[in-house]
PDB file of C-alpha atoms in Angstrom:
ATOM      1  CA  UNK A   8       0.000   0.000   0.000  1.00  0.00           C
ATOM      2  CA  UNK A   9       2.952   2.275   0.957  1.00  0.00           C
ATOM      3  CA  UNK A  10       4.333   1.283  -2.807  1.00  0.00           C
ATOM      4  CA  UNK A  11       1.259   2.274  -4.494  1.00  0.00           C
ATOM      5  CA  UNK A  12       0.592   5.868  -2.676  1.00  0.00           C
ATOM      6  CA  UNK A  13       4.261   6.424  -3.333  1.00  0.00           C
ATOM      7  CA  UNK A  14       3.938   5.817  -7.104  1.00  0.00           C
ATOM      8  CA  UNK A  15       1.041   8.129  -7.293  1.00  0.00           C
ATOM      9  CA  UNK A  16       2.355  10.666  -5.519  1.00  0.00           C
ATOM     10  CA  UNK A  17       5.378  10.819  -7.564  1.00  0.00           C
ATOM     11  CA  UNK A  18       3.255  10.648 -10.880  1.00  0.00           C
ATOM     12  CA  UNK A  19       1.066  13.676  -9.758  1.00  0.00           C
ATOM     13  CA  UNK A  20       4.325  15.308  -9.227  1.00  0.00           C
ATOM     14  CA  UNK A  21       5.747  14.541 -12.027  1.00  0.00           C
ATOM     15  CA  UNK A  22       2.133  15.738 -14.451  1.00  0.00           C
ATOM     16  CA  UNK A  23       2.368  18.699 -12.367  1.00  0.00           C
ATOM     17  CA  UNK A  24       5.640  19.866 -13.264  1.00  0.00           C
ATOM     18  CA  UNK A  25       5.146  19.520 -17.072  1.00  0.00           C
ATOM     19  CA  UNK A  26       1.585  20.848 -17.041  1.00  0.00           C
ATOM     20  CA  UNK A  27       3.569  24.216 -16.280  1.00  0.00           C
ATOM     21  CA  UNK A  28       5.481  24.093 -19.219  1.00  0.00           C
ATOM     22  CA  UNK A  29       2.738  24.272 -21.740  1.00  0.00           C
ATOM     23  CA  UNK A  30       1.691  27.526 -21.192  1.00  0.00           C
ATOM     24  CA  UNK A  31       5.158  29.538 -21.450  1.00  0.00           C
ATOM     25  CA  UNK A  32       5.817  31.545 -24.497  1.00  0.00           C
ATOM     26  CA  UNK A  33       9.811  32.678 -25.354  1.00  0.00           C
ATOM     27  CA  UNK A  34      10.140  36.081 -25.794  1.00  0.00           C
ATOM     28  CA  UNK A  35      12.820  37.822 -28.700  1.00  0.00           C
ATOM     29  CA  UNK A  36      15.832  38.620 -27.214  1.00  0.00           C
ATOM     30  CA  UNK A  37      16.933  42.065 -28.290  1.00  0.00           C
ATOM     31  CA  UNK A  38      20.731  43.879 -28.113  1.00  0.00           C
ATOM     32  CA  UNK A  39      20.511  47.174 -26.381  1.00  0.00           C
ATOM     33  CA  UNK A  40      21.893  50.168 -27.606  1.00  0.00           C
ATOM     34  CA  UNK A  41      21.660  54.309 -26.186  1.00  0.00           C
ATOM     35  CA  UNK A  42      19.001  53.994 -22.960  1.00  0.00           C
ATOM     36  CA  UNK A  43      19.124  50.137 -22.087  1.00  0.00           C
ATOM     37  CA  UNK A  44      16.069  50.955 -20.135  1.00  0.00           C
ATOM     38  CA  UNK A  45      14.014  51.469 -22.752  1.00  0.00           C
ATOM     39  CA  UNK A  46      10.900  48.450 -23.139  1.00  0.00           C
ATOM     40  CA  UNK A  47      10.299  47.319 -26.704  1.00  0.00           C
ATOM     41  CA  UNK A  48       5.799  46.508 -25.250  1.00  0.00           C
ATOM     42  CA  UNK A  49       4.036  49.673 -26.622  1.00  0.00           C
ATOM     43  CA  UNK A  50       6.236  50.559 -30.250  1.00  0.00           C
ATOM     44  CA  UNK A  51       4.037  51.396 -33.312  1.00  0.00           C
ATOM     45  CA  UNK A  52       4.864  49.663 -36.271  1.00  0.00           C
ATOM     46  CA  UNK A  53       6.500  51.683 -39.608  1.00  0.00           C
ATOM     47  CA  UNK A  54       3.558  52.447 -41.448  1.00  0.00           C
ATOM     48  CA  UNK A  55       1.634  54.260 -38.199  1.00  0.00           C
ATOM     49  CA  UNK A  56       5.048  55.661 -37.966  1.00  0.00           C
ATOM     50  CA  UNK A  57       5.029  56.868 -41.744  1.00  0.00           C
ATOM     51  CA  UNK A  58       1.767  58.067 -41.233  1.00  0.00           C
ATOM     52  CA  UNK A  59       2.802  60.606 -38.239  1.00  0.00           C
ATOM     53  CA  UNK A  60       5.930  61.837 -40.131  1.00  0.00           C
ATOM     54  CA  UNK A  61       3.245  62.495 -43.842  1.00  0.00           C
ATOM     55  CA  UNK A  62       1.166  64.500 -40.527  1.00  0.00           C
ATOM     56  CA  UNK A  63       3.976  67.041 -39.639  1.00  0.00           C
ATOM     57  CA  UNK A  64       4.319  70.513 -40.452  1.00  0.00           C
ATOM     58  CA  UNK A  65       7.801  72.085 -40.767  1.00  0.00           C
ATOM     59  CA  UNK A  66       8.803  72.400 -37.306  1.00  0.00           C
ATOM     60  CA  UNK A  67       7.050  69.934 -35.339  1.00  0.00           C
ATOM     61  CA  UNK A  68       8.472  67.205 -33.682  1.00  0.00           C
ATOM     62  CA  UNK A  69       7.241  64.121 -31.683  1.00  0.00           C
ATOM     63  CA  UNK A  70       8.378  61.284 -29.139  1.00  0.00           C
ATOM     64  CA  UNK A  71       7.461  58.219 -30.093  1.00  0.00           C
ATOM     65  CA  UNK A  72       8.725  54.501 -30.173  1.00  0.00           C
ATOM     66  CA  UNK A  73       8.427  52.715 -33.365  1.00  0.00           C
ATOM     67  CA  UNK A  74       9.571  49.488 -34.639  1.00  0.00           C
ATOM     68  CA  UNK A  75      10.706  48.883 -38.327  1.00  0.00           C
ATOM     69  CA  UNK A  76      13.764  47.113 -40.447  1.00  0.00           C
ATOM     70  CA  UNK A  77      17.249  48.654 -40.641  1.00  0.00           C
ATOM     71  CA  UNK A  78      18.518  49.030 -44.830  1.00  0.00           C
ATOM     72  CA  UNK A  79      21.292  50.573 -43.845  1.00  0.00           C
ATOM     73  CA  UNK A  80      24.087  51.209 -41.336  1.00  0.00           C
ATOM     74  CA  UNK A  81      26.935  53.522 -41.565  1.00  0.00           C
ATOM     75  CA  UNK A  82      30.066  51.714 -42.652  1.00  0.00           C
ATOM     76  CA  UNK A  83      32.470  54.116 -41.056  1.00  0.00           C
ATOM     77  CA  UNK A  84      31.524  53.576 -37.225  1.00  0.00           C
ATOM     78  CA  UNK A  85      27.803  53.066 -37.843  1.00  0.00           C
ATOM     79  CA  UNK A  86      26.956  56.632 -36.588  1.00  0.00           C
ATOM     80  CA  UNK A  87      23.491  56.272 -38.078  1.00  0.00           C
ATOM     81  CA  UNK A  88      21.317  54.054 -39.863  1.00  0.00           C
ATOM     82  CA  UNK A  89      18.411  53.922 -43.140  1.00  0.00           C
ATOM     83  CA  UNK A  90      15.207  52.103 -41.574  1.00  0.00           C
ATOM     84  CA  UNK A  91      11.764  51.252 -43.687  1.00  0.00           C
ATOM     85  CA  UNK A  92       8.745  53.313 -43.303  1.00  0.00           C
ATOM     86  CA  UNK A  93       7.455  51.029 -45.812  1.00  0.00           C
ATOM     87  CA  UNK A  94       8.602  49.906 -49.412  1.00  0.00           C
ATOM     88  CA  UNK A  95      10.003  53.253 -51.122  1.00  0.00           C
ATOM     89  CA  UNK A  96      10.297  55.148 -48.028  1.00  0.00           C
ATOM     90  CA  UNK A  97      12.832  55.430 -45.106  1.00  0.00           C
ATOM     91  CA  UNK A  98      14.039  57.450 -42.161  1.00  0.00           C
ATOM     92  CA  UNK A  99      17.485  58.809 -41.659  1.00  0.00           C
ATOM     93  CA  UNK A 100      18.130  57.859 -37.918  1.00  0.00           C
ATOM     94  CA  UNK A 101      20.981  59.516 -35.786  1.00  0.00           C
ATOM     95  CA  UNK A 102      21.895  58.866 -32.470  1.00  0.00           C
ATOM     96  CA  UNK A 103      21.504  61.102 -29.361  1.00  0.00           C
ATOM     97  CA  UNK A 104      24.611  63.503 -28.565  1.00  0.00           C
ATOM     98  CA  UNK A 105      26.380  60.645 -30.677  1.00  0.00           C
ATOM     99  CA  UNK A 106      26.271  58.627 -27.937  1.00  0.00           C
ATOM    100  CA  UNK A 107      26.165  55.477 -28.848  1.00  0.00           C
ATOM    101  CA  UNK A 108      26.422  53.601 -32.059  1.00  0.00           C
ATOM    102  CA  UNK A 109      24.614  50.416 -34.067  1.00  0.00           C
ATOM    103  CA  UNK A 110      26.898  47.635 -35.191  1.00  0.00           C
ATOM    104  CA  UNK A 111      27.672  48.022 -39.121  1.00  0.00           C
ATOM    105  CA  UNK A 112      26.410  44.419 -40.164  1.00  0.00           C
ATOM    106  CA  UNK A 113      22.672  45.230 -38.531  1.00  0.00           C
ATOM    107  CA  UNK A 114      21.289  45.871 -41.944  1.00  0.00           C
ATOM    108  CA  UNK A 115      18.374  43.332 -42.445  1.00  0.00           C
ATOM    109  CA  UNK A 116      17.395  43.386 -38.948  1.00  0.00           C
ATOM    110  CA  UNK A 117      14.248  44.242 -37.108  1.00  0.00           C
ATOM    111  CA  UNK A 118      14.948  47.027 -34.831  1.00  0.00           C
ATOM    112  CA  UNK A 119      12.623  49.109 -31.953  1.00  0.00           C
ATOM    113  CA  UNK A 120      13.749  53.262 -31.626  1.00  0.00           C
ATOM    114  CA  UNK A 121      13.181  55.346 -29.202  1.00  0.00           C
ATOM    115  CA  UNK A 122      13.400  58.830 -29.368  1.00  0.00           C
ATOM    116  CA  UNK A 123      12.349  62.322 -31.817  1.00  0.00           C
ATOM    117  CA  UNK A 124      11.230  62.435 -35.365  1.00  0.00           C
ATOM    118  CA  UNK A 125      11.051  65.731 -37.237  1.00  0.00           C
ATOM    119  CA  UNK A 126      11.509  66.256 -40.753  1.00  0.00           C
ATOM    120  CA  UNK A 127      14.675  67.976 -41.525  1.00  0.00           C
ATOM    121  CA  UNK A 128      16.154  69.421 -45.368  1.00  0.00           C
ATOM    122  CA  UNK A 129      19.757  67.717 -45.748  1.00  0.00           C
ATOM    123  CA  UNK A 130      22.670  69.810 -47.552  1.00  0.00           C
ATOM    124  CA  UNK A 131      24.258  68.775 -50.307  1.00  0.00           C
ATOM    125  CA  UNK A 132      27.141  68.483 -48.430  1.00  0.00           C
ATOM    126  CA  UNK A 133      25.661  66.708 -45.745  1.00  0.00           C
ATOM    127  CA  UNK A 134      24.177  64.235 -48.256  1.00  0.00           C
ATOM    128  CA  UNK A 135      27.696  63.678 -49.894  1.00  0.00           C
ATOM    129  CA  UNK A 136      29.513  62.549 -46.578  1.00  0.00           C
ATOM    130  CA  UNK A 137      26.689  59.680 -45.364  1.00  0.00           C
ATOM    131  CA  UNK A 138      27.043  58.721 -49.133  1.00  0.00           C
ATOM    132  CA  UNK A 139      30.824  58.302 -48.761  1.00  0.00           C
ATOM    133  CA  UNK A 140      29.990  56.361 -44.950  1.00  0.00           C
ATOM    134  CA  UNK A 141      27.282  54.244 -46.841  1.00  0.00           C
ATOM    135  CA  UNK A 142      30.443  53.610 -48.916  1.00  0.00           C
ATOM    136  CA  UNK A 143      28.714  54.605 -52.298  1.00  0.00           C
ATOM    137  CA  UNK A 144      30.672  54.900 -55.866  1.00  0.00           C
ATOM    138  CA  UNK A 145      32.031  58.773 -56.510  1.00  0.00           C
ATOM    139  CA  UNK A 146      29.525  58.160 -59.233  1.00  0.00           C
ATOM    140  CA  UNK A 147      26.442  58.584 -57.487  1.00  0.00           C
ATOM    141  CA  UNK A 148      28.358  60.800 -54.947  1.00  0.00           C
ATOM    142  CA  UNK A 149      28.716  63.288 -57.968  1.00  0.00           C
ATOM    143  CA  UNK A 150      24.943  62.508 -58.899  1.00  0.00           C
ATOM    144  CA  UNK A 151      24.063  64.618 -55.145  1.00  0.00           C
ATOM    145  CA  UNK A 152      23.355  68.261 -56.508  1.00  0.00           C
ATOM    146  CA  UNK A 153      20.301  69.711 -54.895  1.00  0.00           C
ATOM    147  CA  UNK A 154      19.259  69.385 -50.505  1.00  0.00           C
ATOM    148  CA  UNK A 155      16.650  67.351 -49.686  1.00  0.00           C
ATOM    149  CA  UNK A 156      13.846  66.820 -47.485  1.00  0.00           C
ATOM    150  CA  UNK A 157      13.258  64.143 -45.461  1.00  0.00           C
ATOM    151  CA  UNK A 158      11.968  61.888 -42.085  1.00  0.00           C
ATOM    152  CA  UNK A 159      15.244  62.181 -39.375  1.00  0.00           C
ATOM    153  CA  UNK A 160      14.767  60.075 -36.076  1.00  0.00           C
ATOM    154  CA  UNK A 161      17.098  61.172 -32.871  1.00  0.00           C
ATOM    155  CA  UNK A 162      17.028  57.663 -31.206  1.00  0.00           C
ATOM    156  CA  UNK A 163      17.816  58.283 -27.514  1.00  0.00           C
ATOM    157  CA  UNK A 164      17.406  54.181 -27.483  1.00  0.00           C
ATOM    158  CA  UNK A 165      18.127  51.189 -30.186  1.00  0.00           C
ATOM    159  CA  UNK A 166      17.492  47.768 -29.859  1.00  0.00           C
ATOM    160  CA  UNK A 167      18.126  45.230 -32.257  1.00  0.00           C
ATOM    161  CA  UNK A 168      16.258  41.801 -32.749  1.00  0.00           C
ATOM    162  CA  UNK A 169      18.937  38.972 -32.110  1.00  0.00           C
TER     163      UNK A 169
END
């Protein structure tokens, strides 16, 4: 009798422990760049983030957390980064008092920012040197001739999907 109530109890115990297990879900694991502190719960995704940069006026600015994929990284020291606000469309994203950088091979990867958006004009100047960090041909550094307009993101906080 001792046998059997042993045997039980250690087969409820054992049912119990994996009964647990059913019901836990893996979360992404994300490298932290700028404010580690910063949750990735709560990010729009990049077309409600296109959708508040087509809003702005000249001028305006806003806080928000977005997430999105990186197409580019600066090849120098990557000092800033192209992400997708959908297919023909990206943001130019710099870093917070250049305080922290993204590594160079993160193109590809799905990313969650922190931090300002604004719409800025870029010189031609300007436009010529992230050319020569994206490490484009003199060609189409040549083919830069007239400033531009577009979506700019100060991240005060990256963090990439791993």
């Amino acid at each position: 009798m001792k046998y059997i109530a042993l045997i039980l109890i250690s087969g409820l115990f054992i049912a119990s422990c994996t009964c647990g297990n059913k019901d836990v879900t893996t979360s992404a694991s994300y490298a932290a760049f700028g404010d580690s502190t910063m949750v990735v719960d709560g990010a729009i995704d990049h077309s409600a983030m296109l959708a508040k940069f087509t809003d702005m006026q000249d001028g305006d600015s806003i806080q928000v957390k977005f997430s999105t994929k990186i197409n580019e990284v600066c090849q120098k020291k990557g000092c800033w980064m192209n992400v997708a606000l959908n297919d023909d469309t990206e943001a130019f994203v710099k870093f917070k008092d250049y305080g922290f950088f993204v590594p160079m091979d993160a193109s590809g990867s799905d990313a969650v920012m922190e931090g300002m958006a604004y719409k800025s004009v870029v010189s031609v100047a300007d436009q010529k040197h992230y050319a020569e960090d994206a490490g484009k041909t003199q060609e189409e550094i040549d083919a830069i001739t007239e400033p531009k307009e577009e979506y700019t993101f100060l991240a005060s906080a990256v963090k990439i999907k791993e």
